[in-house]
Coordinates of C-alpha atoms and ligand atoms in Angstrom, one line a residue:
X145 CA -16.4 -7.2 -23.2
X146 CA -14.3 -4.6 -21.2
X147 CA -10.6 -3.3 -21.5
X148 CA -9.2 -3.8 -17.9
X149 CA -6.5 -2.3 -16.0
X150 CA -5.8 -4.5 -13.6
X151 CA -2.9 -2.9 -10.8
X152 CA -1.0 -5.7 -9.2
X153 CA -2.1 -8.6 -11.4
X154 CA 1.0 -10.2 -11.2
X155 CA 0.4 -11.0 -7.6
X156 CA -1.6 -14.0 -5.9
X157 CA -5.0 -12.6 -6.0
X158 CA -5.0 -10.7 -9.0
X159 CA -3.2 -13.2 -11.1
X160 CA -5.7 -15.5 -10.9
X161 CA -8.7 -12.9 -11.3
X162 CA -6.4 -12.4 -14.4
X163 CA -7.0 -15.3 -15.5
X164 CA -10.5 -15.7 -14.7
X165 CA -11.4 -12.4 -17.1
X166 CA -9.6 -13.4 -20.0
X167 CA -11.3 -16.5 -19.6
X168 CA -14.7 -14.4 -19.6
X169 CA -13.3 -12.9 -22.6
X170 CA -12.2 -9.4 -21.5
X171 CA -8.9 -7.7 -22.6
X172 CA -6.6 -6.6 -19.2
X173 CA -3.8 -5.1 -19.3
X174 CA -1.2 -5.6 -16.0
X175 CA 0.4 -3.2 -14.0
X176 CA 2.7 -4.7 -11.4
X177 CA 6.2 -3.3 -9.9
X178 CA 7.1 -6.8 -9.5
X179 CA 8.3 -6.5 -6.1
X180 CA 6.2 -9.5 -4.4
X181 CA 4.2 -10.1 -7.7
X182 CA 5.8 -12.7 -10.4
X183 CA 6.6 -11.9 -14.7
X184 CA 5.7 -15.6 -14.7
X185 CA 1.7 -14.6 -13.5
X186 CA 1.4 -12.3 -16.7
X187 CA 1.7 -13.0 -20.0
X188 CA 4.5 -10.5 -21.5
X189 CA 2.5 -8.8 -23.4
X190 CA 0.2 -7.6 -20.7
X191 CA 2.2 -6.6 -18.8
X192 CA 3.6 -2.5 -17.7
X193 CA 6.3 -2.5 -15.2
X194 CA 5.0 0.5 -13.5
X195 CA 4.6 1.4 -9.4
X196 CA 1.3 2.7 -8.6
X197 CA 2.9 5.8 -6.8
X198 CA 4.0 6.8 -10.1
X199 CA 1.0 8.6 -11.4
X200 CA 2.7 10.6 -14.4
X201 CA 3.8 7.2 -15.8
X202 CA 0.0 6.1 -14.6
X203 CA -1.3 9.4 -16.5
X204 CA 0.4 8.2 -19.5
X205 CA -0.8 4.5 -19.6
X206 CA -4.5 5.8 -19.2
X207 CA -3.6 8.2 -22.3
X208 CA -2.7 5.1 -24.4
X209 CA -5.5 2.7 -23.8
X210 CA -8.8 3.6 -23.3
X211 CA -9.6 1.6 -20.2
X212 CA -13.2 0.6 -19.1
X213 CA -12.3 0.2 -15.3
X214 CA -9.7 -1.1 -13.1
X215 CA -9.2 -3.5 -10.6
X216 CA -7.1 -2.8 -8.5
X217 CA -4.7 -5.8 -6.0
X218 CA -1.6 -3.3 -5.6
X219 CA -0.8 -3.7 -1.9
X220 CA 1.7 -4.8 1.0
X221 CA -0.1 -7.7 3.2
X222 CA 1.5 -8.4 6.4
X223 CA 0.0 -7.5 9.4
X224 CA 2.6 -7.7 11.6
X225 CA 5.3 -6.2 9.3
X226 CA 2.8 -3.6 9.3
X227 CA 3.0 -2.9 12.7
X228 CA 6.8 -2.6 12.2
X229 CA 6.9 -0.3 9.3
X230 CA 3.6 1.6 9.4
X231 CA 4.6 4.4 6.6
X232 CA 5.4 1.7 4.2
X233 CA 1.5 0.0 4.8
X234 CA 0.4 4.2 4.3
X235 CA 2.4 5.2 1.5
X236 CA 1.9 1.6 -0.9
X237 CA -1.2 1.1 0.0
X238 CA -2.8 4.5 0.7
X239 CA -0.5 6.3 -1.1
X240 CA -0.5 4.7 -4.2
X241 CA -4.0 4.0 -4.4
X242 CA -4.5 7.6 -4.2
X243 CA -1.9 7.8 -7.3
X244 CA -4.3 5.4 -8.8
X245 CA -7.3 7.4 -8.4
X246 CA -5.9 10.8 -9.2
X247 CA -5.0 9.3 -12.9
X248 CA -8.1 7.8 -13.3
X249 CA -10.0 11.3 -12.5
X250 CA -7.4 12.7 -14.5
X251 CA -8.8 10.5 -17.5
X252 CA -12.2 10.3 -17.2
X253 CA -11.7 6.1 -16.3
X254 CA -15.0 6.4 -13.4
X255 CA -15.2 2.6 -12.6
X256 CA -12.8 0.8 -9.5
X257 CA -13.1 -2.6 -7.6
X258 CA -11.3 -2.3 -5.0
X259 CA -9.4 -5.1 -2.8
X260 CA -10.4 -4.8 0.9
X261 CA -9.9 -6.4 3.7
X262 CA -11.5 -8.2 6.6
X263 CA -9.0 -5.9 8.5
X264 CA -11.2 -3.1 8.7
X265 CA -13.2 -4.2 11.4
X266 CA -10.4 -5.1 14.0
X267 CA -12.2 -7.0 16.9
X268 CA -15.9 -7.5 15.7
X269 CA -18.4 -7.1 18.2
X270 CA -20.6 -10.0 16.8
X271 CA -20.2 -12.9 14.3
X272 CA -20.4 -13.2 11.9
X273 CA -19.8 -9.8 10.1
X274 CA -21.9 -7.9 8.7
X275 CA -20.8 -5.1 6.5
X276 CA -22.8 -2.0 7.8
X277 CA -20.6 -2.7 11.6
X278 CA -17.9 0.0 12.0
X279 CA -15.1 0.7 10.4
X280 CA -12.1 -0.1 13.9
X281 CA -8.8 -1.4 12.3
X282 CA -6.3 -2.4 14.8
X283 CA -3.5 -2.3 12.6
X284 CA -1.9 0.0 10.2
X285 CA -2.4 -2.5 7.1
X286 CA -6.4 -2.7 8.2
X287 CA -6.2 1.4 8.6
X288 CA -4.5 2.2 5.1
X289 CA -7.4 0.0 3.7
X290 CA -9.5 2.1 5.8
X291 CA -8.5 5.4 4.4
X292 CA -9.0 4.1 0.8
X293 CA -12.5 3.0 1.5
X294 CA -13.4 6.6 2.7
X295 CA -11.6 8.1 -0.2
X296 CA -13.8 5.8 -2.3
X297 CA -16.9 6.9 -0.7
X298 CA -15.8 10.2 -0.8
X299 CA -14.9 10.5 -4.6
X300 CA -18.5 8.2 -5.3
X301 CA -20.3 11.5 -3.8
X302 CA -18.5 14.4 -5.1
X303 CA -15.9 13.5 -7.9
X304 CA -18.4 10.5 -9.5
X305 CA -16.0 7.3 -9.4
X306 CA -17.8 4.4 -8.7
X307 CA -16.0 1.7 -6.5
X308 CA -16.9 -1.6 -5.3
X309 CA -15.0 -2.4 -2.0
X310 CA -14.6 -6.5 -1.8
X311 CA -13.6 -7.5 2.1
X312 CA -11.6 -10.1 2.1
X313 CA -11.5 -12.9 4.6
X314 CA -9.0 -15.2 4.3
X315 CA -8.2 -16.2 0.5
X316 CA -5.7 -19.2 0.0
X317 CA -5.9 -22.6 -2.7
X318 CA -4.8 -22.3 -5.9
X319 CA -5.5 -22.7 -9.7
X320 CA -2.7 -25.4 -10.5
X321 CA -3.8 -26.1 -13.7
X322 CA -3.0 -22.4 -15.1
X323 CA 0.4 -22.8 -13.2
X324 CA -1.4 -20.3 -10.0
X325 CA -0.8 -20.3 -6.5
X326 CA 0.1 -18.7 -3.8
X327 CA 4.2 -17.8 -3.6
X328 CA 4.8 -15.2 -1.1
X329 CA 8.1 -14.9 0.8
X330 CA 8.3 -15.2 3.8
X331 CA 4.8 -17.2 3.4
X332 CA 3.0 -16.5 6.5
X333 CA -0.1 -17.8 6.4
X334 CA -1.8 -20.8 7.8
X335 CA -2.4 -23.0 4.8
X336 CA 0.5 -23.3 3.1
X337 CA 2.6 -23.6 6.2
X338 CA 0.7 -26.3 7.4
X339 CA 1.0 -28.0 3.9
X340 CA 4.7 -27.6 3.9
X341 CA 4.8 -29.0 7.7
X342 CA 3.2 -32.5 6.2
X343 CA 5.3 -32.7 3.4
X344 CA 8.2 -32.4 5.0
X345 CA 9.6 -28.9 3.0
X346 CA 9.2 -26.9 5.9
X347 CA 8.9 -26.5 9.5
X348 CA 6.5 -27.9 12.1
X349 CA 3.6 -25.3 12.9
X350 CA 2.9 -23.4 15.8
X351 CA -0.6 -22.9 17.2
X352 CA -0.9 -19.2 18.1
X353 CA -3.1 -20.1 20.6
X354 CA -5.4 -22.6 22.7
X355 CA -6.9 -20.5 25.0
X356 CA -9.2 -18.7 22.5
X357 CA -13.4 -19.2 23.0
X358 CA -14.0 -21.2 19.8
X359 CA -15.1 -25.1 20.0
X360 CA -11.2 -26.2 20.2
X361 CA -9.4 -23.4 21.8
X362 CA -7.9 -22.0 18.3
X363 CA -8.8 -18.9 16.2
X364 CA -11.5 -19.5 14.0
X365 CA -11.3 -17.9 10.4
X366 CA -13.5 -17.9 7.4
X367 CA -11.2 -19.4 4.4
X368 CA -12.1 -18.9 0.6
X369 CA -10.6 -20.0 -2.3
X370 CA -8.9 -17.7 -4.5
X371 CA -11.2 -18.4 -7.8
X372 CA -13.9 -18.0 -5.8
X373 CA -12.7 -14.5 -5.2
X374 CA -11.8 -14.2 -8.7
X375 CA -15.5 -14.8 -9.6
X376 CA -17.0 -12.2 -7.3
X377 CA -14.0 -9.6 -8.8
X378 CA -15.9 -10.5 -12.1
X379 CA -19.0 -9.8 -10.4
X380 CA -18.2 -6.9 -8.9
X381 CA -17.1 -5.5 -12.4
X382 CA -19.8 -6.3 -13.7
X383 CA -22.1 -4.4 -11.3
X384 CA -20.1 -1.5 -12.4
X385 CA -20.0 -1.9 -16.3
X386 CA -24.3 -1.9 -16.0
X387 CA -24.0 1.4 -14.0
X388 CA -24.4 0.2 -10.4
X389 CA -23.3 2.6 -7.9
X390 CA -20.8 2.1 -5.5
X391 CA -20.7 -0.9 -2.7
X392 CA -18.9 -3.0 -0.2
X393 CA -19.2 -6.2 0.1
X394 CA -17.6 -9.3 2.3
X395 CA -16.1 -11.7 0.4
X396 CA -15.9 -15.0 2.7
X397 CA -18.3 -18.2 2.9
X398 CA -19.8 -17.8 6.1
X399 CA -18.5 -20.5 7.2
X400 CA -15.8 -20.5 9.7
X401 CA -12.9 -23.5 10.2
X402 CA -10.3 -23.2 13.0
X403 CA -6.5 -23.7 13.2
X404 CA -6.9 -27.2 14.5
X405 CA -9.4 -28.5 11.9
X406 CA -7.2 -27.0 9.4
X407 CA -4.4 -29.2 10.4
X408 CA -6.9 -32.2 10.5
X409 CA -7.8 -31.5 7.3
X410 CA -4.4 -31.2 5.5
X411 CA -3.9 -34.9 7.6
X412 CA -7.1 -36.0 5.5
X413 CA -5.6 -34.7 2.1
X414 CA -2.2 -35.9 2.8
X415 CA -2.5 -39.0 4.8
X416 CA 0.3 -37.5 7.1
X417 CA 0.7 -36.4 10.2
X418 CA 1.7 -32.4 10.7
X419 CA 4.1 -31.8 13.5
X420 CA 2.7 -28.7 15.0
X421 CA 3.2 -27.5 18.1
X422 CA 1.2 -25.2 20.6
X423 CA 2.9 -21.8 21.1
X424 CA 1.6 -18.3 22.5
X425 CA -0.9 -16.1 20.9
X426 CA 0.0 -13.8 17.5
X427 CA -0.4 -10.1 18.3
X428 CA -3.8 -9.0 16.8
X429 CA -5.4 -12.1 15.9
X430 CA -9.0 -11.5 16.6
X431 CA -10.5 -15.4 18.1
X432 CA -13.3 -15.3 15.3
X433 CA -14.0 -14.0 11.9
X434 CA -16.2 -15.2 9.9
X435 CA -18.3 -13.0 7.2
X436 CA -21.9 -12.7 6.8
X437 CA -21.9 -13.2 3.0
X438 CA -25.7 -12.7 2.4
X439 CA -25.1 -9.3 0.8
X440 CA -22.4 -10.4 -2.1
X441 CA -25.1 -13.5 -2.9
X442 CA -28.4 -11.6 -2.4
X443 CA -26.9 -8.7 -5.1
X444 CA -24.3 -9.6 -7.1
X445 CA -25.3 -13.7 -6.9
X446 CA -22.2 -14.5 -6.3
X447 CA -22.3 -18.3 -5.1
X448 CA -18.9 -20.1 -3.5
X449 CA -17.7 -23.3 -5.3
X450 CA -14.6 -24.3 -4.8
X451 CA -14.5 -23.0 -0.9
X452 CA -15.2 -26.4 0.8
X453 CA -11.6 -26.6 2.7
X454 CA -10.8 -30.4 1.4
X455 CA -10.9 -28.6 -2.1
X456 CA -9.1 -25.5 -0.9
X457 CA -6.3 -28.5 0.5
X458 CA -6.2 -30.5 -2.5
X459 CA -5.8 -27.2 -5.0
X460 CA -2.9 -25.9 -2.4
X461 CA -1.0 -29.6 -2.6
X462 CA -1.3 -29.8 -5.8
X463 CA 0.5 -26.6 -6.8
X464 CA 3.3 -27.5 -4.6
X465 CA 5.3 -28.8 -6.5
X466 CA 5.0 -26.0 -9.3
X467 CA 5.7 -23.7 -6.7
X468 CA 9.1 -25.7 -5.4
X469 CA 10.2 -26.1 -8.9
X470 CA 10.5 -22.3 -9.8
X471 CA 11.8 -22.0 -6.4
X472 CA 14.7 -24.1 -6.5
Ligands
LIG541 N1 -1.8 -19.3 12.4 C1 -1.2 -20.2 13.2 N2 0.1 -20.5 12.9 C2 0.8 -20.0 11.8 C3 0.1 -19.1 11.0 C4 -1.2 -18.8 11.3 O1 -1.7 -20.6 14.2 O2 2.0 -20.3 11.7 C5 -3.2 -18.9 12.7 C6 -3.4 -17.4 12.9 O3 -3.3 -17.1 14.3 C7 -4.9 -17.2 12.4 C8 -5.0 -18.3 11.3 O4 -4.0 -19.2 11.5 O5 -5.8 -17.5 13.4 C9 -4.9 -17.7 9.9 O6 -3.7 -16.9 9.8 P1 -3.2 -16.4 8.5 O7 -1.9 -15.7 8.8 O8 -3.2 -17.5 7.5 O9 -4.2 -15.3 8.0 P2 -4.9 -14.0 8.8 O10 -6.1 -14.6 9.5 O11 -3.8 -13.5 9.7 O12 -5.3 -13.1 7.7

């Protein structure tokens, strides 16, 4: 079993890869700043309080422990605020992943997943995506992922780090019987909101958009549950630990769900109604994405099984109330 630095652990998608590899049996340790991610997601003894763009304190922590590979979550993820604030997107996310790398070289550690994003291919020209299509962010949050991925393929050639790149498509449920979910704030994202909306904790939702070409009008997006994310991290680190070189790889189902049948959906799971309303489109929302997953299953075997979007609804519900508890 591996010794894991995991950066950003203590946030939604790397807590509960957390999780998953202590459950697999490997040792990780947890660096977080703790700015969006939570001390309650890491068990205190795993956990560094360090920023990523601090490399000597980085430099130092590799000198300690004698790390197999890293995994590595650290990141800002809001489009839009993105698009407000680019140098924040450039120097978190490029910036301190290029912190990241430098102490690794600097100690020899030659194994990185990476977490990217569906982001890097902006407006695809076809559906669903395959990885090999070009590289056209349309925001600076898709574009500091970009830069990152080059560096990777960069360092693979010349430096010998070997990365795995997972694109993410869109990750949401929940692991509510380790006490994970999701917890961002603001929350912007579709799932939760539209949970909240039938409960009655938050606000009605609003459609960005009708007048999309997808069967009802709404953007279409490929949704995957965080554990099953989790398991192709595991995957993905384990392609490494044999020796594999490096790779990028989708991470979605294939199969694509739109805004209205995720409303209908939540109705099913709930039994209630959600007051939505339908409002203009969202800057940069692409109608479609959906992944072609065939490469992460053909080569790593990485299989989706908690992804079918009444399980992704019930796991989301059923944190709720863990996640309005230690938010009151
Ligand atoms: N969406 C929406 N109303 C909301 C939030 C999201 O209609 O209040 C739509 C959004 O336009 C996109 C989909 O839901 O088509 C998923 O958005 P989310 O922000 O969850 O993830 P993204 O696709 O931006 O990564």
């Amino acid at each position: 079993m591996a010794k894991i630095l995991v950066a950003g652990g203590a946030g939604y998608i790397g807590s509960h890869t957390t999780h998953y590899l202590l459950n697999q049996g490997h040792d990780c340790v947890v660096v977080d700043n703790l700015v969006t991610g939570y001390r309650h997601n890491v068990e205190p003894s795993r956990l560094r309080q360090i920023d990523i763009q601090d490399t000597p304190a980085l430099s130092d922590l590799f000198a300690a422990e004698k790390f197999d590979a890293v995994l590595h979550f650290a990141a800002s993820i809001a489009v839009g605020e993105s698009t407000k604030i680019p140098q924040k997107y450039f120097r978190n996310n490029t910036g301190g992943s290029f912190s990241l790398i430098d102490a690794m070289l600097d100690s020899g550690v030659n194994k990185i997943v990476f977490s990217s994003t569906a982001a890097v291919y902006g407006t695809p020209a076809k559906t669903p995506i395959t990885e090999d299509m070009p590289f056209q962010a349309e925001s600076p949050y898709g574009e500091s992922k970009v830069m990152v991925e080059k560096a990777l393929q960069w360092n693979a050639q010349f430096a010998g780090l070997n990365s795995v790149c997972l694109r993410y498509f869109n990750a949401c449920g929940a692991e509510p019987k380790a006490n994970r979910g999701e917890e961002h704030i603001p929350e912007t994202h579709l799932i939760p909101l539209v949970l909240r909306a039938a409960t009655g904790v938050g606000k009605p939702v609003t459609v960005f958009g009708t007048d999309y070409p997808t069967r009802d009008g709404s953007c279409e997006r490929d949704y995957i549950h965080v554990m099953d994310l989790a398991s192709a991290h595991a995957l993905a680190l384990q392609h490494l630990l044999d020796g594999g070189s490096s790779r990028q790889f989708n991470c979605g189902t294939g199969e694509g769900f739109t805004v209205l049948e995720v409303i209908k959906a939540v109705e099913e799971a709930t039994g209630k109604k959600v007051p939505h309303s339908i409002g203009p489109r969202r800057d940069g929302d692409p109608s479609t994405l959906v992944a072609d997953s065939t490469r992460i299953r053909t080569e790593l075997g990485w299989k989706s099984t908690r992804s079918a979007l009444a399980d992704i609804v019930r796991d989301a519900l059923e944190f709720e109330p863990i996640r309005l508890q230690r938010a009151s």
